[in-house]
Tab-separated table of C-alpha atoms and ligand atoms in Angstrom:
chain	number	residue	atom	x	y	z
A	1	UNK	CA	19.209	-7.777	-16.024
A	2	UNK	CA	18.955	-11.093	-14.111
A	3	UNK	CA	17.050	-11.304	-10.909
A	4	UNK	CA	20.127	-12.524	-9.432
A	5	UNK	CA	21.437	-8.570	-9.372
A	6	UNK	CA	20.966	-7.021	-6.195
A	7	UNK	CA	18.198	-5.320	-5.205
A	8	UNK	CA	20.122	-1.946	-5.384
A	9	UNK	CA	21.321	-2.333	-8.770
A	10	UNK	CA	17.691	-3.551	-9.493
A	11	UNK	CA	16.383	-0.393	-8.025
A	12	UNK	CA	18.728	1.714	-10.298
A	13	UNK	CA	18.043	0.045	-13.361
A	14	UNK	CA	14.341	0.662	-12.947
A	15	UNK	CA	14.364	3.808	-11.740
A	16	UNK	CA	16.516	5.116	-14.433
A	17	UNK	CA	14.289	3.690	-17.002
A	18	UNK	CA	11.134	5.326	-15.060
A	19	UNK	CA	12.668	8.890	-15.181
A	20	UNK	CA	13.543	8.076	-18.774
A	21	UNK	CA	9.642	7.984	-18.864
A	22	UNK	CA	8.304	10.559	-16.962
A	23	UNK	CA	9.772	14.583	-16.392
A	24	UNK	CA	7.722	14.653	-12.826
A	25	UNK	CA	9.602	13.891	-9.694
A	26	UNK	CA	7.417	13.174	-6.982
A	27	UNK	CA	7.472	12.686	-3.286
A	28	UNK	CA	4.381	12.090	-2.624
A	29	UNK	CA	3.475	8.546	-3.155
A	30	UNK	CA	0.359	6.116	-2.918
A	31	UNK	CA	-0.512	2.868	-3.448
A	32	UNK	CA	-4.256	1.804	-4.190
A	33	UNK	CA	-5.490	-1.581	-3.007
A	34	UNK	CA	-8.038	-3.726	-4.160
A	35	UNK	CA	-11.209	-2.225	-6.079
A	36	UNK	CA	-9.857	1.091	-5.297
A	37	UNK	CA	-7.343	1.508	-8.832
A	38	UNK	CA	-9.806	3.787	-10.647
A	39	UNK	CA	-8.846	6.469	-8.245
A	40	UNK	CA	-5.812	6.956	-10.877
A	41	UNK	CA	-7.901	8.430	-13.449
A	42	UNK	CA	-7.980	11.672	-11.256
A	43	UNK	CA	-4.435	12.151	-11.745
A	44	UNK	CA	-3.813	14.654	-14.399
A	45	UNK	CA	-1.209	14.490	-16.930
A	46	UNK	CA	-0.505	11.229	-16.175
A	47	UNK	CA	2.123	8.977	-17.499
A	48	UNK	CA	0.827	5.177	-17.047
A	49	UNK	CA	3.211	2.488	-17.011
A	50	UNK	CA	2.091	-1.298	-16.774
A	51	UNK	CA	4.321	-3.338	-14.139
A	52	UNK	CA	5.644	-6.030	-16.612
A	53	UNK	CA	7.370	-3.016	-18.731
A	54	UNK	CA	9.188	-1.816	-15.918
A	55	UNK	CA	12.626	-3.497	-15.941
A	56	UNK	CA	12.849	-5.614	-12.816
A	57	UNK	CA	9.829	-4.967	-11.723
A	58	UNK	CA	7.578	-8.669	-10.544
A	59	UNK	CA	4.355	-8.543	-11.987
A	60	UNK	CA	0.870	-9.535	-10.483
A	61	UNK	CA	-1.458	-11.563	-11.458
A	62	UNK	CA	-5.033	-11.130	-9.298
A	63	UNK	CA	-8.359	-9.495	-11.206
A	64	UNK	CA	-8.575	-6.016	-9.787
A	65	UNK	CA	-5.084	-5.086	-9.360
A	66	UNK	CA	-4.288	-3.131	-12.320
A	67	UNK	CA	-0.899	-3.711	-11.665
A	68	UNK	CA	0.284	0.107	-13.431
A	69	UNK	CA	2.701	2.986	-11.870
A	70	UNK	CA	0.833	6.086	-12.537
A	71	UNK	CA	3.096	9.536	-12.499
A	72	UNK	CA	1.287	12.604	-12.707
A	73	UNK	CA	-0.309	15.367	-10.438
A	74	UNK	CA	-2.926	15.300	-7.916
A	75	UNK	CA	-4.259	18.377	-6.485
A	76	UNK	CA	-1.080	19.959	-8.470
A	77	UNK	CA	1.406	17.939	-6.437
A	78	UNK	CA	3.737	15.633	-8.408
A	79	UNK	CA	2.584	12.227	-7.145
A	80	UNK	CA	3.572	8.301	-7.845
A	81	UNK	CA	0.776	5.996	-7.482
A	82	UNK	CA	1.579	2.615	-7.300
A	83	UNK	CA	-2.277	0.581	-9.250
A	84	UNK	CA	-2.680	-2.528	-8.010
A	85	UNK	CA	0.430	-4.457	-5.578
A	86	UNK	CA	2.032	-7.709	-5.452
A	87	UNK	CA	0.524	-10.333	-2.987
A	88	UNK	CA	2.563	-13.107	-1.341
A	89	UNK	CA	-0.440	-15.512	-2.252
A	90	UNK	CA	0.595	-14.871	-5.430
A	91	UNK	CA	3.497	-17.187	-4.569
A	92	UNK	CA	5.594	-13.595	-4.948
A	93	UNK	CA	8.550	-13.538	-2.070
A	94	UNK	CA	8.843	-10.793	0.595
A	95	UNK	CA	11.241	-8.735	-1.602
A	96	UNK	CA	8.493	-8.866	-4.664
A	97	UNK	CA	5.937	-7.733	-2.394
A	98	UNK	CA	7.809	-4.341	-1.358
A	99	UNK	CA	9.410	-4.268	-4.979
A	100	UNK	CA	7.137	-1.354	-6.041
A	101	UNK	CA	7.091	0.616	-2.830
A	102	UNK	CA	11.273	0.749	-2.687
A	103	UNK	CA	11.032	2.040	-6.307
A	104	UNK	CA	8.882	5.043	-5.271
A	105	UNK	CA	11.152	5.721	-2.199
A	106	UNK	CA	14.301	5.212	-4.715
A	107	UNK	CA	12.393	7.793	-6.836
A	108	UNK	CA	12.273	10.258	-4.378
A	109	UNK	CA	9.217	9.482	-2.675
A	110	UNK	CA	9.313	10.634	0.901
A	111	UNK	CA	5.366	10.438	1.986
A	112	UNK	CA	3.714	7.368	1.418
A	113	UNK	CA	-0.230	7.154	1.558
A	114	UNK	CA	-0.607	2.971	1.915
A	115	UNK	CA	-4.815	2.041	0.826
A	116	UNK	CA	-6.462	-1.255	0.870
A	117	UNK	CA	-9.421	-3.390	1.617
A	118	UNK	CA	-9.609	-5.438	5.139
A	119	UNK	CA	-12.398	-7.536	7.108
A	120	UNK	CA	-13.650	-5.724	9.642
A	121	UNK	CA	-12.604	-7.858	12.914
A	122	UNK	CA	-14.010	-5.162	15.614
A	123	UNK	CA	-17.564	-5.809	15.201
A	124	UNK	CA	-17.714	-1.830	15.351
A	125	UNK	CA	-17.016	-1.635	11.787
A	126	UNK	CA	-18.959	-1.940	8.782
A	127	UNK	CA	-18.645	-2.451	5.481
A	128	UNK	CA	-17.652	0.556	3.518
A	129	UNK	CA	-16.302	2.266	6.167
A	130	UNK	CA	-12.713	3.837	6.039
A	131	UNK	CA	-10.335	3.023	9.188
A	132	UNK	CA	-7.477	4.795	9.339
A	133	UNK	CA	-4.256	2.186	10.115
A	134	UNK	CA	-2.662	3.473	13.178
A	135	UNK	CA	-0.492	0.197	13.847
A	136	UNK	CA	-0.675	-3.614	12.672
A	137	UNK	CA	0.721	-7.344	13.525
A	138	UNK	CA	2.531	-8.579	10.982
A	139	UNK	CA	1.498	-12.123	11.004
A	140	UNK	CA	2.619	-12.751	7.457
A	141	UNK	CA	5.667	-15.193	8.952
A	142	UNK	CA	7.557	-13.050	6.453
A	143	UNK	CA	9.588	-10.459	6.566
A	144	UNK	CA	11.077	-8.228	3.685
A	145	UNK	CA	14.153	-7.434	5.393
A	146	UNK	CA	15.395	-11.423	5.910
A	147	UNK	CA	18.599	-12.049	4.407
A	148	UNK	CA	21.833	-10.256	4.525
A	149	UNK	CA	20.975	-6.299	4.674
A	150	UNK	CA	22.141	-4.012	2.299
A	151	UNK	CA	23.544	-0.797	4.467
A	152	UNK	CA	22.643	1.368	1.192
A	153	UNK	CA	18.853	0.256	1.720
A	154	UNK	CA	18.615	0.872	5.383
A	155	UNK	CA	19.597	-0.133	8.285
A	156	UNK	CA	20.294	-3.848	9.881
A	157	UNK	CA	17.209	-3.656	12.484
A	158	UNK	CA	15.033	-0.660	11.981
A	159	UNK	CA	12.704	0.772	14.451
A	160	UNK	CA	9.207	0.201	14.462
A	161	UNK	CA	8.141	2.063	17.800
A	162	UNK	CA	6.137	4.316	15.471
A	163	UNK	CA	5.320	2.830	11.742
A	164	UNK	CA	2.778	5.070	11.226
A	165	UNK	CA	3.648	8.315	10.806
A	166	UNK	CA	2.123	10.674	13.871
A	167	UNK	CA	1.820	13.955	11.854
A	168	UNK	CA	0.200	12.314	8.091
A	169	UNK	CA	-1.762	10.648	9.573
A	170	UNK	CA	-3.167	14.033	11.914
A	171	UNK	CA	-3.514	14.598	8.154
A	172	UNK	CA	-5.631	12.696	7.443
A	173	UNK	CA	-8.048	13.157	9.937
A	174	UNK	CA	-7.879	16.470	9.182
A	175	UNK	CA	-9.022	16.032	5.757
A	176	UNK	CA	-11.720	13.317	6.484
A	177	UNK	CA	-13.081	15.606	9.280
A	178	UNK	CA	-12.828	18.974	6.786
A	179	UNK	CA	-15.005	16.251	4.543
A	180	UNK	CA	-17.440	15.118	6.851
A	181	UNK	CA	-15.816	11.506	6.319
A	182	UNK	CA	-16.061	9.716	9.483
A	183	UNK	CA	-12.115	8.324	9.964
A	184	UNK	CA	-11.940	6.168	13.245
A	185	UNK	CA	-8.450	4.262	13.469
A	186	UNK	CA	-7.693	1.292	14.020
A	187	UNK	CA	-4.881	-1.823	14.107
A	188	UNK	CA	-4.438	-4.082	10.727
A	189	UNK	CA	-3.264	-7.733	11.227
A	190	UNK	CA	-1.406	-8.857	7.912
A	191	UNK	CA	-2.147	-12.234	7.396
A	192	UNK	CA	-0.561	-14.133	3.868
A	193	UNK	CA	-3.583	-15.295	2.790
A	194	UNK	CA	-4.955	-16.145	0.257
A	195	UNK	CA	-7.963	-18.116	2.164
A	196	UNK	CA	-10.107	-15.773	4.418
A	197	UNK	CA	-9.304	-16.458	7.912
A	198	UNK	CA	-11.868	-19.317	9.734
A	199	UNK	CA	-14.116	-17.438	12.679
A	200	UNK	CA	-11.608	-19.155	15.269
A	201	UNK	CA	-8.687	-17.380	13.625
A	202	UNK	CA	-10.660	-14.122	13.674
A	203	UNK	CA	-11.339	-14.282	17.229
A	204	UNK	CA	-8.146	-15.130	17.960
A	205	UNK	CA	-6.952	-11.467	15.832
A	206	UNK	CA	-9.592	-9.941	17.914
A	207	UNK	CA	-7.845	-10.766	21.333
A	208	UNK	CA	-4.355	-10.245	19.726
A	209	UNK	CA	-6.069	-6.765	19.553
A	210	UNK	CA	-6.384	-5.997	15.981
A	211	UNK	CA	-8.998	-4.278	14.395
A	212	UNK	CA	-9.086	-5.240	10.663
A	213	UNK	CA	-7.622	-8.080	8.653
A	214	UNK	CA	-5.771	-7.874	5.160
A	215	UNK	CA	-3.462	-9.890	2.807
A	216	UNK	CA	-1.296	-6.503	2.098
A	217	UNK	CA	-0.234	-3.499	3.272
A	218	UNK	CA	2.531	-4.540	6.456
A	219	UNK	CA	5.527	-5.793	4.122
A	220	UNK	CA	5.364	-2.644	2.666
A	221	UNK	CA	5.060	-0.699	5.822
A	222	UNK	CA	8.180	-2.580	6.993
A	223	UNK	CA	10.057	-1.875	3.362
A	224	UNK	CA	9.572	1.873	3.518
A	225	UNK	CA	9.833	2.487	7.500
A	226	UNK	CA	13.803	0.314	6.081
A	227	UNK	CA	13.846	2.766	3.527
A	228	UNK	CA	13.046	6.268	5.435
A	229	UNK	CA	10.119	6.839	3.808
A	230	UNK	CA	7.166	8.465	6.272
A	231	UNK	CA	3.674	5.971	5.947
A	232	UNK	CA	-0.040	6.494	6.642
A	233	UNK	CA	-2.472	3.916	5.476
A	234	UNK	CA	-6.403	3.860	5.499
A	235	UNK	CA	-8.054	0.633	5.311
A	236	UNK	CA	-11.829	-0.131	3.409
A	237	UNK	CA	-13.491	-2.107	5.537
A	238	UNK	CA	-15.602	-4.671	2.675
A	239	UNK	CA	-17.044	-6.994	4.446
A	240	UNK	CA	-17.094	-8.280	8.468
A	241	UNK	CA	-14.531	-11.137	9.161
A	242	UNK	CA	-15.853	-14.922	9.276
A	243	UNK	CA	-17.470	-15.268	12.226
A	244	UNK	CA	-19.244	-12.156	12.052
A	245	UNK	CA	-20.327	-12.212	8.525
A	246	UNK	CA	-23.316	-13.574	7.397
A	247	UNK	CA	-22.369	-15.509	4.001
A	248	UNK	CA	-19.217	-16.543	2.586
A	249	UNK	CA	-16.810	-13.843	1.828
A	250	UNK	CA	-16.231	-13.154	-2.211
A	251	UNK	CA	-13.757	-11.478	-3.853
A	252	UNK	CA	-16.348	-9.682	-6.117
A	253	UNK	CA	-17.989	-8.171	-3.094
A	254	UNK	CA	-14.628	-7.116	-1.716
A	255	UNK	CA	-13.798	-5.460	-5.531
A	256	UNK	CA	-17.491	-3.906	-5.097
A	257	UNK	CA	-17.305	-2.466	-1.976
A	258	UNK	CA	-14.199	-0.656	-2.950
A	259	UNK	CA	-16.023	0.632	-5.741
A	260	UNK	CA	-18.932	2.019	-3.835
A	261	UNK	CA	-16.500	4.102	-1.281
A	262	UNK	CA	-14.481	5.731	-4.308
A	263	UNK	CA	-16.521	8.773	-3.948
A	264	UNK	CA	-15.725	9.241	-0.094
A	265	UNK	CA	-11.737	8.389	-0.755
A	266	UNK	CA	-11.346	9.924	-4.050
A	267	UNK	CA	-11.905	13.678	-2.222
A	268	UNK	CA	-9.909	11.868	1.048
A	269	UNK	CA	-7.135	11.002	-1.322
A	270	UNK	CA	-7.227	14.503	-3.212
A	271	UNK	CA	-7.259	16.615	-0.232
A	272	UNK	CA	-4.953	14.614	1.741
A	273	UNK	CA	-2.315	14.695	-1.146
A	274	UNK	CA	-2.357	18.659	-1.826
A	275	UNK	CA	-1.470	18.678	2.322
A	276	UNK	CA	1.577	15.996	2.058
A	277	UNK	CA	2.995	17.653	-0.767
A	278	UNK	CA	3.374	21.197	0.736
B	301	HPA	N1	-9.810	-11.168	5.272
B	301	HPA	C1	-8.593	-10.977	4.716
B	301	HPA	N2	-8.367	-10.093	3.762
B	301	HPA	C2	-9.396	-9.352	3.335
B	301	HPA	C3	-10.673	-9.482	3.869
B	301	HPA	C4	-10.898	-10.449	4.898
B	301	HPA	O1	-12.011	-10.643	5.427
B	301	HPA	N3	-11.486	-8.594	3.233
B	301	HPA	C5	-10.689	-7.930	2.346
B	301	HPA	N4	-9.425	-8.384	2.400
């Protein structure tokens, strides 16, 4: 089918093909950022589908994005788990970005748990910490919904007054705190990347009043909040933004720090799931 199909048919296509691959229908969903994609090997009888043989589906490019929709169960709940995302430093368009998260919702995912790694902006944080996202700035300068809107997607000008959803993400701290995880919240700015920000820019995000800083996670917010589907995000702080940090900021210690925290989210993840899916 040619890209030049509408994003509805697009969404049929692929999701026919999916549930031509899979007997689970979830609607619980999650996506796992950036050094965090080994979290799908907890998901058990899993069906594992690389992006690129999805029909329709634009595939990424960046080392440590897996780039694989994982069906299976987690904590016995049917779940979708989107490995890995498309960036818009990628050179991907606003519509790529949020390609994956409209399939889940057109799959029957209702519950979306959003993850990924940000700087830490509030000098509070440190690295390896998990923040839970309670609201962000979407200073992309892109939007997924731009262009005409499709009325079978969602509406013209959706709400925003509450992206987060208020009772996952009690969730959540419910689970962290059951875990003896500490879970403070916080606000993501959404920046396109894909240079890290200059320490000017980062105090600038710090009076705009955000908390963290990220190359992901807000199209997507804005792409399932369209599509009706309820979001909570947590955040991995990796490293402290420029300005506060005290060498340059590499994308191996970004995939590292991820790593290291698996054994906190993994549980978080696990127990938050087998709530969300009730
Ligand atoms: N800035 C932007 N995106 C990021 C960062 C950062 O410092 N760390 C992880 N993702």
């Amino acid at each position: 089918m040619s890209r030049r199909a509408d994003l509805h048919t697009r969404l049929d296509y692929a999701r026919a093909w999916v549930r031509g691959r899979t007997e689970h229908r979830p609607v619980v969903g999650v996506v796992l950022g950036s050094g965090m994609g080994a979290l799908a090997e907890r998901i058990e009888s899993r069906v594992v589908i690389p992006f690129e043989e999805i029909p329709e589906f634009p595939a990424t490019s960046v080392p440590g994005h897996d780039g694989k929709l994982v069906v299976g169960l987690l904590s016995g709940v049917p779940v979708a788990v989107l490995q890995g995302r498309v960036h818009l430093y990628e050179g991907a368009s606003s519509s790529d970005v949020t390609f994956g998260v409209r399939l889940l919702g057109w799959f029957g995912v209702r519950s979306l748990l959003l993850t990924c790694a940000a700087g830490a902006v509030n000098p509070a944080l440190a690295p390896g910490q998990l923040v839970r996202i309670a609201d962000h700035l979407n200073l992309t300068g892109a939007n997924p919904l731009s262009g005409p809107n499709d009325d079978r997607l969602g509406v013209r000008f959706p709400d925003m007054g509450a992206p987060y959803d208020a009772r996952l993400g009690e969730l959540l701290d419910a689970c962290a705190a059951r875990l003896g995880t500490a879970l403070p919240s916080g606000v993501y700015a959404g920046l396109a990347g894909p240079s890290y920000e200059t320490p000017a820019e980062v105090r600038m995000l710090r009076i705009l009043g955000a908390d963290l800083v990220g190359m992901s996670t807000v199209l997507e917010v804005i792409a399932a909040r369209h599509a009706g589907i309820r979001v909570a995000a947590l955040a991995l702080v990796t490293n402290l933004a420029a300005g506060h940090a005290v060498a340059p900021i590499a994308h191996d210690e970004v995939l590292e720090v991820g790593s290291g925290a698996r054994e906190r989210l993994g549980p978080l993840l696990a127990a938050w799931v087998a709530e969300a899916g009730r």
